[in-house]
CSV table of C-alpha atoms in Angstrom, one decimal:
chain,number,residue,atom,x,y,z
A,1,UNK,CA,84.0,-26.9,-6.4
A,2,UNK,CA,84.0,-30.7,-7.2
A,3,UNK,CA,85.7,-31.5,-10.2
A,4,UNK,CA,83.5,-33.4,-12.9
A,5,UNK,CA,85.0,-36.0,-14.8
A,6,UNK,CA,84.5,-37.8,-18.0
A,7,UNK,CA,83.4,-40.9,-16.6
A,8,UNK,CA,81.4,-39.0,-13.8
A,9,UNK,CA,79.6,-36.4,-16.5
A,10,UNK,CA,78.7,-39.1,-18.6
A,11,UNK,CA,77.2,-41.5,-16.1
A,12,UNK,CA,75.2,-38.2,-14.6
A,13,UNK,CA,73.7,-37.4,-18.1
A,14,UNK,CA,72.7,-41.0,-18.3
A,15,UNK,CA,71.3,-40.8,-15.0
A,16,UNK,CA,69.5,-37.6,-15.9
A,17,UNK,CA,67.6,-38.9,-19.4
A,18,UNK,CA,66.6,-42.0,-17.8
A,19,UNK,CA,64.4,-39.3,-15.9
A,20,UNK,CA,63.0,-37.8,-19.0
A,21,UNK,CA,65.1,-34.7,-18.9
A,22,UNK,CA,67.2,-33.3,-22.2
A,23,UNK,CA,70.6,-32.4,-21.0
A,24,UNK,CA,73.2,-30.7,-23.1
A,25,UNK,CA,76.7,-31.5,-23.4
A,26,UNK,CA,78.7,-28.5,-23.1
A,27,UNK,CA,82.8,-27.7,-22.1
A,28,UNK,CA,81.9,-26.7,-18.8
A,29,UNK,CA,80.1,-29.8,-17.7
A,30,UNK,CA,77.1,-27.6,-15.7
A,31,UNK,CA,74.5,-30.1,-16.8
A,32,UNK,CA,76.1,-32.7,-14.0
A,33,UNK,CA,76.0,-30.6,-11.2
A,34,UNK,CA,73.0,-31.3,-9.7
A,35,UNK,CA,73.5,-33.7,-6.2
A,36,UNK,CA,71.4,-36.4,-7.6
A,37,UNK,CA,72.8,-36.4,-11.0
A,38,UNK,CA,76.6,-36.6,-8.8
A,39,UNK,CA,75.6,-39.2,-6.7
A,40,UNK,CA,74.2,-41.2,-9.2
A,41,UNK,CA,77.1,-41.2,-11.6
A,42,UNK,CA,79.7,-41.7,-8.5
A,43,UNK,CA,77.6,-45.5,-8.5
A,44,UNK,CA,77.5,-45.7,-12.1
A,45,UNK,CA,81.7,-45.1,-12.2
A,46,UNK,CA,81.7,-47.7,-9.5
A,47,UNK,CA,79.6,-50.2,-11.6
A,48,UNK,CA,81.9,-49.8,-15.1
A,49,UNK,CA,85.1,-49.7,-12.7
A,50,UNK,CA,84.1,-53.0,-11.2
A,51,UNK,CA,82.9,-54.9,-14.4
A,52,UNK,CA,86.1,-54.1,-15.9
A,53,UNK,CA,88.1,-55.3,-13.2
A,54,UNK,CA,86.2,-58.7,-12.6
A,55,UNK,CA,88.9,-61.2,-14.1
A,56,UNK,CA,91.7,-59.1,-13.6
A,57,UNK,CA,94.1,-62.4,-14.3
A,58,UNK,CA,92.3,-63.0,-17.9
A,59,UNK,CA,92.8,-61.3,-21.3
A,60,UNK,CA,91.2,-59.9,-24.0
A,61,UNK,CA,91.0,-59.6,-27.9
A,62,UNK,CA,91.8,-56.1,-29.1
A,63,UNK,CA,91.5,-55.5,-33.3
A,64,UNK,CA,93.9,-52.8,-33.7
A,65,UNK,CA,94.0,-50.2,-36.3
A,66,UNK,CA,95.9,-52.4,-38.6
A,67,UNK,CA,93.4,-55.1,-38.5
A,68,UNK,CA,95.1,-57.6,-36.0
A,69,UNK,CA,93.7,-59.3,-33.5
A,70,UNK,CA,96.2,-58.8,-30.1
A,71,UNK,CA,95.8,-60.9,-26.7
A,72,UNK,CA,95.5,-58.6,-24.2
A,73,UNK,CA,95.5,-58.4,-20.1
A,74,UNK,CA,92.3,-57.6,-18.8
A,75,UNK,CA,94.7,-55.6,-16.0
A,76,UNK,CA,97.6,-53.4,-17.6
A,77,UNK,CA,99.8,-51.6,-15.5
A,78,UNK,CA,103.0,-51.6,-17.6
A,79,UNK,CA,102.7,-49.4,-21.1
A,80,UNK,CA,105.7,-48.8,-23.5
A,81,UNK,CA,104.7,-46.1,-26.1
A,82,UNK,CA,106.7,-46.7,-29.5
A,83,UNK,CA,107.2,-43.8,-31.9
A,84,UNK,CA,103.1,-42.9,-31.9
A,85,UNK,CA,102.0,-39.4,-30.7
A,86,UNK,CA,99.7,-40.4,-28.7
A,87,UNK,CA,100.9,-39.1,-25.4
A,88,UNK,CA,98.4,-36.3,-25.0
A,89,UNK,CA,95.7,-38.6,-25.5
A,90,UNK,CA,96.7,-40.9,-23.7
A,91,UNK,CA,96.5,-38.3,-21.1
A,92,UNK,CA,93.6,-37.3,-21.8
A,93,UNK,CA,92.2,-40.6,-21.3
A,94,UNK,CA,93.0,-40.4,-17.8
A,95,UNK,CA,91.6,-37.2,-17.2
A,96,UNK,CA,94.7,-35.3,-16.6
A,97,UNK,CA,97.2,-38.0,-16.1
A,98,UNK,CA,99.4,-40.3,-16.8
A,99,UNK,CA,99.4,-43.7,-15.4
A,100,UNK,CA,101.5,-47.1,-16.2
A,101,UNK,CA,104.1,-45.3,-18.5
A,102,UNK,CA,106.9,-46.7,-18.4
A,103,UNK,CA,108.9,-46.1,-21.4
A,104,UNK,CA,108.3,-44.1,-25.1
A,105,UNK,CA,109.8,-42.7,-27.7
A,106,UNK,CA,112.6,-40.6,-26.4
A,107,UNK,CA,112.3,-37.6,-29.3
A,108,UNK,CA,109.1,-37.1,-27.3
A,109,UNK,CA,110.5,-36.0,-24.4
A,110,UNK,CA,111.5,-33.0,-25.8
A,111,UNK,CA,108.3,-32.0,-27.5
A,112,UNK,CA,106.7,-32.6,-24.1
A,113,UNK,CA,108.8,-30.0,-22.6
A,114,UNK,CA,108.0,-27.1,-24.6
A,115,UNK,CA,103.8,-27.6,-24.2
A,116,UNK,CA,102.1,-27.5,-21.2
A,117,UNK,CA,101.7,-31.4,-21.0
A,118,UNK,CA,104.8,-31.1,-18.9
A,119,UNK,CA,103.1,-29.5,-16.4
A,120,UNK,CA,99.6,-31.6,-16.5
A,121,UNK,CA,101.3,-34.7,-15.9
A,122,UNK,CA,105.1,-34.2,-15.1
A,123,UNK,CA,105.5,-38.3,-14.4
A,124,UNK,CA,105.6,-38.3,-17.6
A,125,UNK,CA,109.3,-36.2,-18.0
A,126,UNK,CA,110.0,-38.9,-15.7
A,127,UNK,CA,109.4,-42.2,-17.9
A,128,UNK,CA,112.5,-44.0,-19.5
A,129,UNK,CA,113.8,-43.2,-22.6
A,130,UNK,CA,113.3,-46.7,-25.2
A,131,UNK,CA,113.8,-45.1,-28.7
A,132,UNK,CA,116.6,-42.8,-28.9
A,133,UNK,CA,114.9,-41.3,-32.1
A,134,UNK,CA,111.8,-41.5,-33.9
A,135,UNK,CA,112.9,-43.9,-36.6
A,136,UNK,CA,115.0,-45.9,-34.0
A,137,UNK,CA,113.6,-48.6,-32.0
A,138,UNK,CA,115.6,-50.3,-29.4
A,139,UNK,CA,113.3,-53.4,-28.6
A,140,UNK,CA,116.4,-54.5,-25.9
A,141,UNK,CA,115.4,-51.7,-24.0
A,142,UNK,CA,111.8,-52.3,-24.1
A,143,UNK,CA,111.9,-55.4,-23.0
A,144,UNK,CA,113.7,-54.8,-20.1
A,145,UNK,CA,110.8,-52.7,-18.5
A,146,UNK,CA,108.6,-56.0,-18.9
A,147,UNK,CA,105.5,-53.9,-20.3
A,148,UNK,CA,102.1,-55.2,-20.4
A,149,UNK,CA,101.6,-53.7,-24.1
A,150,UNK,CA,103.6,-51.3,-26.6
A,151,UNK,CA,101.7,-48.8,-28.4
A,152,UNK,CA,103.1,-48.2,-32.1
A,153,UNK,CA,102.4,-46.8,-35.3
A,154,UNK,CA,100.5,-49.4,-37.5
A,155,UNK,CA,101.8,-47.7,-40.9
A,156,UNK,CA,105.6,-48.6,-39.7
A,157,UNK,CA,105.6,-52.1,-41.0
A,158,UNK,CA,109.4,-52.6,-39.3
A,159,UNK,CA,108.9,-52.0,-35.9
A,160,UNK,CA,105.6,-54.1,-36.4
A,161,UNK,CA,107.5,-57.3,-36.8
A,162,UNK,CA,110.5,-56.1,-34.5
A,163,UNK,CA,108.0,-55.5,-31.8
A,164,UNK,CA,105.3,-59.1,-32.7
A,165,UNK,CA,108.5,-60.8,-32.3
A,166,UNK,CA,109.1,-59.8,-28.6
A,167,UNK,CA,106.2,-61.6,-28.0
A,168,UNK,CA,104.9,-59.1,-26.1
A,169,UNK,CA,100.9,-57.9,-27.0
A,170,UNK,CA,101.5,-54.4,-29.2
A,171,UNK,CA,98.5,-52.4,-30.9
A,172,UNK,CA,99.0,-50.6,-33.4
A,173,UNK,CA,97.5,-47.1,-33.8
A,174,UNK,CA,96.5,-45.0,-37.3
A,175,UNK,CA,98.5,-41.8,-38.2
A,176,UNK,CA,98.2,-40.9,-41.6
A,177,UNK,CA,97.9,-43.7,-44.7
A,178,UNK,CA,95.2,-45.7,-42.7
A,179,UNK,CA,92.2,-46.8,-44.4
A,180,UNK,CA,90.4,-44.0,-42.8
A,181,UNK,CA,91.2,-40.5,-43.7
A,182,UNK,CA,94.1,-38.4,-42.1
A,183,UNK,CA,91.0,-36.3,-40.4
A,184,UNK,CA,92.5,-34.9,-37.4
A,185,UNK,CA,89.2,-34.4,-35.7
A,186,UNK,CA,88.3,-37.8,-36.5
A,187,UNK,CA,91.6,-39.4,-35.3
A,188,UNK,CA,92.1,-38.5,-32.1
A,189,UNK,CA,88.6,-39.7,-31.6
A,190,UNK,CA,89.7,-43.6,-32.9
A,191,UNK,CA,92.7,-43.0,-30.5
A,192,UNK,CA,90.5,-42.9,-27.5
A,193,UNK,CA,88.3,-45.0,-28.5
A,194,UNK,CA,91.1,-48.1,-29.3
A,195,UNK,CA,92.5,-47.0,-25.7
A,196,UNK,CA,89.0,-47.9,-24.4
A,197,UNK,CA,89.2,-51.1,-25.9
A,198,UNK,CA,92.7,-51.8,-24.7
A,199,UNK,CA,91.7,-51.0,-20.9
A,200,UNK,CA,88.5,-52.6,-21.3
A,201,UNK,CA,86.4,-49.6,-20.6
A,202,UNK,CA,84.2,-49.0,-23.2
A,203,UNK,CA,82.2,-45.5,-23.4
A,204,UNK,CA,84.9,-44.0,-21.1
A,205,UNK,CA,85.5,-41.4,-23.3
A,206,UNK,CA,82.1,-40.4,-24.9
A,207,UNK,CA,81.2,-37.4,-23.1
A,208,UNK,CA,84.6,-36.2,-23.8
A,209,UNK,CA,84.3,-37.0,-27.6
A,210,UNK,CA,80.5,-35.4,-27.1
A,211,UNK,CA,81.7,-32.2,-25.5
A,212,UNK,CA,84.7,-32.0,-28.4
A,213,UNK,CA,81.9,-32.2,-31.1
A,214,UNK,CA,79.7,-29.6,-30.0
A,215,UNK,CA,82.6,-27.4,-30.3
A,216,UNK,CA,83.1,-28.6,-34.1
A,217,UNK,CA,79.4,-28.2,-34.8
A,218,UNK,CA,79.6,-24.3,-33.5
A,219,UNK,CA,82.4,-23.3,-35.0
A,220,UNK,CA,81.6,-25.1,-38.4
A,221,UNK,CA,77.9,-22.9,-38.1
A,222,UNK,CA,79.8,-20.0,-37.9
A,223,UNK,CA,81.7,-21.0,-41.2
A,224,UNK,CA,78.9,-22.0,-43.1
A,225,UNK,CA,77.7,-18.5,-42.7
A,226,UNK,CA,80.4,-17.0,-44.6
A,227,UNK,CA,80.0,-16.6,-48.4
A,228,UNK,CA,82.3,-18.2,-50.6
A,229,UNK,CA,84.1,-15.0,-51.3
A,230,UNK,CA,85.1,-13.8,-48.4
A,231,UNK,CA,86.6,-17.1,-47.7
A,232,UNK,CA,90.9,-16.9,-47.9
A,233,UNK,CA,93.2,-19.4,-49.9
A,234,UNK,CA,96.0,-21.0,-47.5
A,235,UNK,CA,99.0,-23.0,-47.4
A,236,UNK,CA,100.9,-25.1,-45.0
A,237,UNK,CA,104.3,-25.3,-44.7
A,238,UNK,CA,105.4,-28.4,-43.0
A,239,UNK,CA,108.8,-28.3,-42.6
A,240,UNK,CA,111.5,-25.9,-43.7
A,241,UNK,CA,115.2,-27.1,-44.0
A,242,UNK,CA,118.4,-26.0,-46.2
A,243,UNK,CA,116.5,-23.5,-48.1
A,244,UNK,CA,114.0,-26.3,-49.0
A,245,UNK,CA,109.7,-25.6,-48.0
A,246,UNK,CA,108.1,-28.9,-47.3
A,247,UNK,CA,104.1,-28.5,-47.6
A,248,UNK,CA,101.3,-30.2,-45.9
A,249,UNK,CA,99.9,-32.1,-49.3
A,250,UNK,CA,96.7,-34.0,-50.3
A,251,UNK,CA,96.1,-36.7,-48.0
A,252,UNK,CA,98.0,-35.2,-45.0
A,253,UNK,CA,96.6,-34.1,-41.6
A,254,UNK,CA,96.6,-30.6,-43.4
A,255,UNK,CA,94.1,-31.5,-46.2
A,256,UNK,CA,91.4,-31.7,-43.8
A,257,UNK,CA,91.9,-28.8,-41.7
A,258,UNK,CA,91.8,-26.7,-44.5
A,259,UNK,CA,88.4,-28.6,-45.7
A,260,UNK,CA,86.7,-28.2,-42.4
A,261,UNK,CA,87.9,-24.8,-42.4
A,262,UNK,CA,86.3,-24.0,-46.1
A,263,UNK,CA,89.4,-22.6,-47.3
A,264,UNK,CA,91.2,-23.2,-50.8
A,265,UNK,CA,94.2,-25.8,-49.9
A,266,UNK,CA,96.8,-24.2,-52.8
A,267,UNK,CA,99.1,-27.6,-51.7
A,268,UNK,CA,96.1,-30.1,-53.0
A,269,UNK,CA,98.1,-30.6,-56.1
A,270,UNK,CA,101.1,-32.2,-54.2
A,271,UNK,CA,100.5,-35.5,-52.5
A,272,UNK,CA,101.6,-36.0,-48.6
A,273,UNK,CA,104.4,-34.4,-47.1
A,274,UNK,CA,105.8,-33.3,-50.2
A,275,UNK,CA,109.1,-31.3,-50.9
A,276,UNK,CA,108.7,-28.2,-53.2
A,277,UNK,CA,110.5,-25.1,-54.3
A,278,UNK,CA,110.4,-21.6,-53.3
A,279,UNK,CA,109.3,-20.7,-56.8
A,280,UNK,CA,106.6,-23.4,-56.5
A,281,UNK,CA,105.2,-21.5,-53.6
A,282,UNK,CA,105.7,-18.1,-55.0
A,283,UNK,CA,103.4,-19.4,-57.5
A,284,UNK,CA,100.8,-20.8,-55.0
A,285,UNK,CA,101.1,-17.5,-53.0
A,286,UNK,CA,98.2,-17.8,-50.2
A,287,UNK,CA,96.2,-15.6,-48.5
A,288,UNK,CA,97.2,-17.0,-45.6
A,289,UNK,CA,100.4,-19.7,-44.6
A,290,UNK,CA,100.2,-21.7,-41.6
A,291,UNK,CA,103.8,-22.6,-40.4
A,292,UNK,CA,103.9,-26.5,-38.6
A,293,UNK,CA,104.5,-25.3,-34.7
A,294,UNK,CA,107.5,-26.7,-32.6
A,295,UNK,CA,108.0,-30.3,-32.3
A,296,UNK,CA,108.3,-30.2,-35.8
A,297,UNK,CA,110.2,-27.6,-37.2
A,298,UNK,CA,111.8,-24.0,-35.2
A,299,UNK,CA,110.2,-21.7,-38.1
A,300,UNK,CA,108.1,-19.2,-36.3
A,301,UNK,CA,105.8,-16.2,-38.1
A,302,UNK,CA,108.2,-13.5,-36.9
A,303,UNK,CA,110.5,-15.2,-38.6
A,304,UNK,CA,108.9,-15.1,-41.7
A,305,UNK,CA,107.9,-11.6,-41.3
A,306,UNK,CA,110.7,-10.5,-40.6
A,307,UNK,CA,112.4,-11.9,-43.4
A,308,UNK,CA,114.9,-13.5,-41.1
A,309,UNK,CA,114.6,-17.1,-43.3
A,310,UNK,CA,118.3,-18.4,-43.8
A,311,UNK,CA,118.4,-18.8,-47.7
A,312,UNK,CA,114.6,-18.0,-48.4
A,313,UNK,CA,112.5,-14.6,-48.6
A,314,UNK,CA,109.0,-15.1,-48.3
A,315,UNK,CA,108.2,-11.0,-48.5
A,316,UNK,CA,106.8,-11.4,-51.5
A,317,UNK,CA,103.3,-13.5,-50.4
A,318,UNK,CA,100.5,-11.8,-50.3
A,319,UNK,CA,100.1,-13.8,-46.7
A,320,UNK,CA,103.4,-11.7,-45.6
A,321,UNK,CA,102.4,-8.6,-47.0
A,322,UNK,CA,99.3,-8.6,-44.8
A,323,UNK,CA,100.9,-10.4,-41.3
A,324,UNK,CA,98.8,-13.1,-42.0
A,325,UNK,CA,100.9,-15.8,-41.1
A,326,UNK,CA,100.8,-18.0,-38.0
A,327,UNK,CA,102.2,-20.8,-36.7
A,328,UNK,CA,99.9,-24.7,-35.6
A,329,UNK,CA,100.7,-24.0,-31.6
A,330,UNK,CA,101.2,-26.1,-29.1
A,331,UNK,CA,98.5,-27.0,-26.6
A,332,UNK,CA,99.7,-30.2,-25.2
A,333,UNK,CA,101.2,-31.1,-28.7
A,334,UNK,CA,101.7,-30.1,-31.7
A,335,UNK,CA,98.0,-28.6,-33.1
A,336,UNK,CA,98.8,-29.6,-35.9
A,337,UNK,CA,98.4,-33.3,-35.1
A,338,UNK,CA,95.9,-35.2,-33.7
A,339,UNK,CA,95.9,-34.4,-30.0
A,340,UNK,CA,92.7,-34.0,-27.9
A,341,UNK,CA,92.7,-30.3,-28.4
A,342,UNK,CA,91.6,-30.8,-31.8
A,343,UNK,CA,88.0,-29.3,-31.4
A,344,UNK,CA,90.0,-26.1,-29.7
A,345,UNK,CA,92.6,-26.3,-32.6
A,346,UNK,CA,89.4,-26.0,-35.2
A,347,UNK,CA,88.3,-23.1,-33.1
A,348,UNK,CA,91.7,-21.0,-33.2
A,349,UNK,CA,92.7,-22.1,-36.9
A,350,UNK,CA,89.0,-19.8,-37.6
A,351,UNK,CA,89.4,-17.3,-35.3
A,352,UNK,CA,92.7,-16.5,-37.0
A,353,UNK,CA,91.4,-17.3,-40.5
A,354,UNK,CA,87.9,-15.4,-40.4
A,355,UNK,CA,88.9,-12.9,-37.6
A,356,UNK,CA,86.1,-10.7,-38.5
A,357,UNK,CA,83.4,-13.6,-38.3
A,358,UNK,CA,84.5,-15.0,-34.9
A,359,UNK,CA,85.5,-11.5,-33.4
A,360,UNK,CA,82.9,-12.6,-30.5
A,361,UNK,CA,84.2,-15.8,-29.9
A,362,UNK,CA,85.6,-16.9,-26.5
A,363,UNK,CA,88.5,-18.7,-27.5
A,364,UNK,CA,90.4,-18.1,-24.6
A,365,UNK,CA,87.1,-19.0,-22.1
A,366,UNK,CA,86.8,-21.9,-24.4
A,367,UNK,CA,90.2,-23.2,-24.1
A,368,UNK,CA,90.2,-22.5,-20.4
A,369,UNK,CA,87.4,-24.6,-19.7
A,370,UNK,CA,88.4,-27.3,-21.6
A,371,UNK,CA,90.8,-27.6,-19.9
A,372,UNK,CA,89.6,-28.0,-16.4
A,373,UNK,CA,86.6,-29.8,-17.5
A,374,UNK,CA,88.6,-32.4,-19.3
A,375,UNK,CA,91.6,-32.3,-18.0
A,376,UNK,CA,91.5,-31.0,-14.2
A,377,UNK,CA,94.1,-28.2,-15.3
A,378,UNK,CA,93.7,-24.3,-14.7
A,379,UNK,CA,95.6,-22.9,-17.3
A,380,UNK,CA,97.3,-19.5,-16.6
A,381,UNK,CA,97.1,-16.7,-18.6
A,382,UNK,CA,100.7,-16.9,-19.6
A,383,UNK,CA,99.8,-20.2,-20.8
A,384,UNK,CA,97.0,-19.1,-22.5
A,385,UNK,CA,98.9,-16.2,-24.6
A,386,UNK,CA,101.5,-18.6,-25.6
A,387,UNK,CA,98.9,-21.0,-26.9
A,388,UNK,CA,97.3,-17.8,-28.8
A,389,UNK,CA,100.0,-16.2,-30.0
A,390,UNK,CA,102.7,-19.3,-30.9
């Protein structure tokens, strides 16, 4: 079977309500299967391929997530990735790889090889290292691989001027203290979108975003089913280091997991990534505590309930007492994070919280499709359970 594309599944659902027909936009992409609905997004593709590609020696204005207007080539082939997590979406935006990297953050690499990005584009183990840690930024290095653009963080002021003082066009990209809300689902969206506008490709990624949201909307339904007392409190811990629990705070990533989920966030009354005490969280004491997955911290749930914590026992939470304690997994990155899993990161963060409500849902289908639809990647089952059971 033909695999269907972004750019192909949304030209063919064009194609198909210019004939008066309704088409749905689901993870497997079936409503693009029929021959005249192929061909005619294969010219459509052709079309948005060629416009973009007309002045391939001119540039572009780009308005960054920081509010700066950057000159950009019209054809980039060169791409340096400072310090922004944006790896997975970048893939993503190429439908399953990972073109014109040549450089990024070097703590990324090994992230990357504990998910299964590693194995949907492994040119990207191959890039050169550029920043030997996350803070660190070695702008020597960078320019010696004569990018066409750097993709950064916009909230890290430093590297901003570091990097606008190369001289060489950098974008910077929104992670958390933006003027938008740290909304995971709603992040990785303005990644894709500020990629589009980088490439000069606009509506590239819609169908994607389309297909993402329908998965929001139905799990969401399912939620708004459930009455407000049979709904859990929870807590996330962030990090975990020296005997001392960092939580996911208002304002973080975390807040609005927990809001979409319809859960009561017991770490609302700290603000950001905020170090606490044991005793602090003794007091909170969830129903349930999500642990921040690998790439961030090594904590796992056996672990926790196990009690093997170096200079902490958490046996006396009522999420311990009852197993209920899980760790964000890793997809292609961290879940916890904006990464283009997020609609299937919504979907397992309520299977595990509401186990009883979503006992019919096909996570594992769900996932699985996503991932072949979107990404042109069979995962395998042993890939599957270690997304499930991280």
């Amino acid at each position: 079977m033909k695999k269907i594309t972004r750019r192909s599944f949304l030209a063919a659902m064009a194609a198909v309500s210019a004939a008066g027909v309704l088409t749905a936009c689901g993870g497997s992409g079936n409503a693009a299967s029929s021959a005249a609905a192929s061909e005619s997004a294969s010219v459509s593709s052709e079309a948005v391929s060629s416009a973009a590609s007309a002045d391939e020696t001119g540039t572009h204005i780009v308005i960054d997530h920081g509010g700066n207007e950057v000159e950009v080539p019209n054809k980039v082939t060169r791409v340096v990735i400072d310090q922004i997590p944006i790896l997975s979406t970048y893939m993503a935006y190429f439908e399953g790889s990972a073109p014109y990297i040549v450089g990024y953050c070097g703590s990324f690499k090994s992230v990357i090889s504990d998910t299964v990005l590693k194995n949907i584009a492994p040119e990207l183990m191959e890039s050169s290292d550029t920043v030997y840690a996350q803070s660190d930024l070695n702008i020597e290095e960078i320019m010696k691989l004569n990018p066409d653009v750097i993709l950064y963080n916009a909230g890290n002021s430093s590297h901003a001027e570091t990097l606008k003082a190369s001289g060489i066009p950098s974008i910077g990209f929104a992670t958390v203290g933006a003027s938008t809300e740290a909304d995971p689902l709603e992040r990785y969206e303005e990644w894709l979108k500020l990629l589009e506008d980088v490439f000069g490709e606009p509506g590239k990624t819609e169908a994607f975003v389309a297909a993402g949201d329908e998965i929001v909307a139905d799990v969401e339904a399912r939620i708004a089913d459930i009455p407000e007392s049979d709904r859990p409190s929870a807590l996330i811990l962030w990090k975990y280091s020296d005997g001392v629990p960092q939580v996911s705070g208002n304002g973080t990533f975390g807040t609005y997991w927990m809001k979409h989920l319809g859960v009561t966030d017991k770490a609302l009354e700290a603000t950001g990534f905020a170090q606490t005490s044991m005793e602090q969280v003794y007091s909170w004491d969830p129903d349930i505590l999500f642990l921040d997955g690998p790439g961030l911290q090594p904590l796992r749930t056996e672990n926790v309930l196990s009690g093997n914590v170096d200079g902490a026992d958490f046996s006396t939470l009522t999420a311990v007492q009852n197993g209920r304690v899980y760790n964000t997994t890793l997809g292609m990155w961290n879940w916890f994070t904006p990464n283009p899993d997020a609609p299937l990161v919504l979907a397992w963060l309520a299977c595990n919280t509401y186990p009883d409500a979503f006992a019919d849902y096909p996570l594992g289908d769900t996932i699985k499709e996503y991932y072949k639809t979107w990404y042109g990647y069979d995962v395998t089952d042993d890939e599957l359970e270690e997304m499930l059971l991280y």
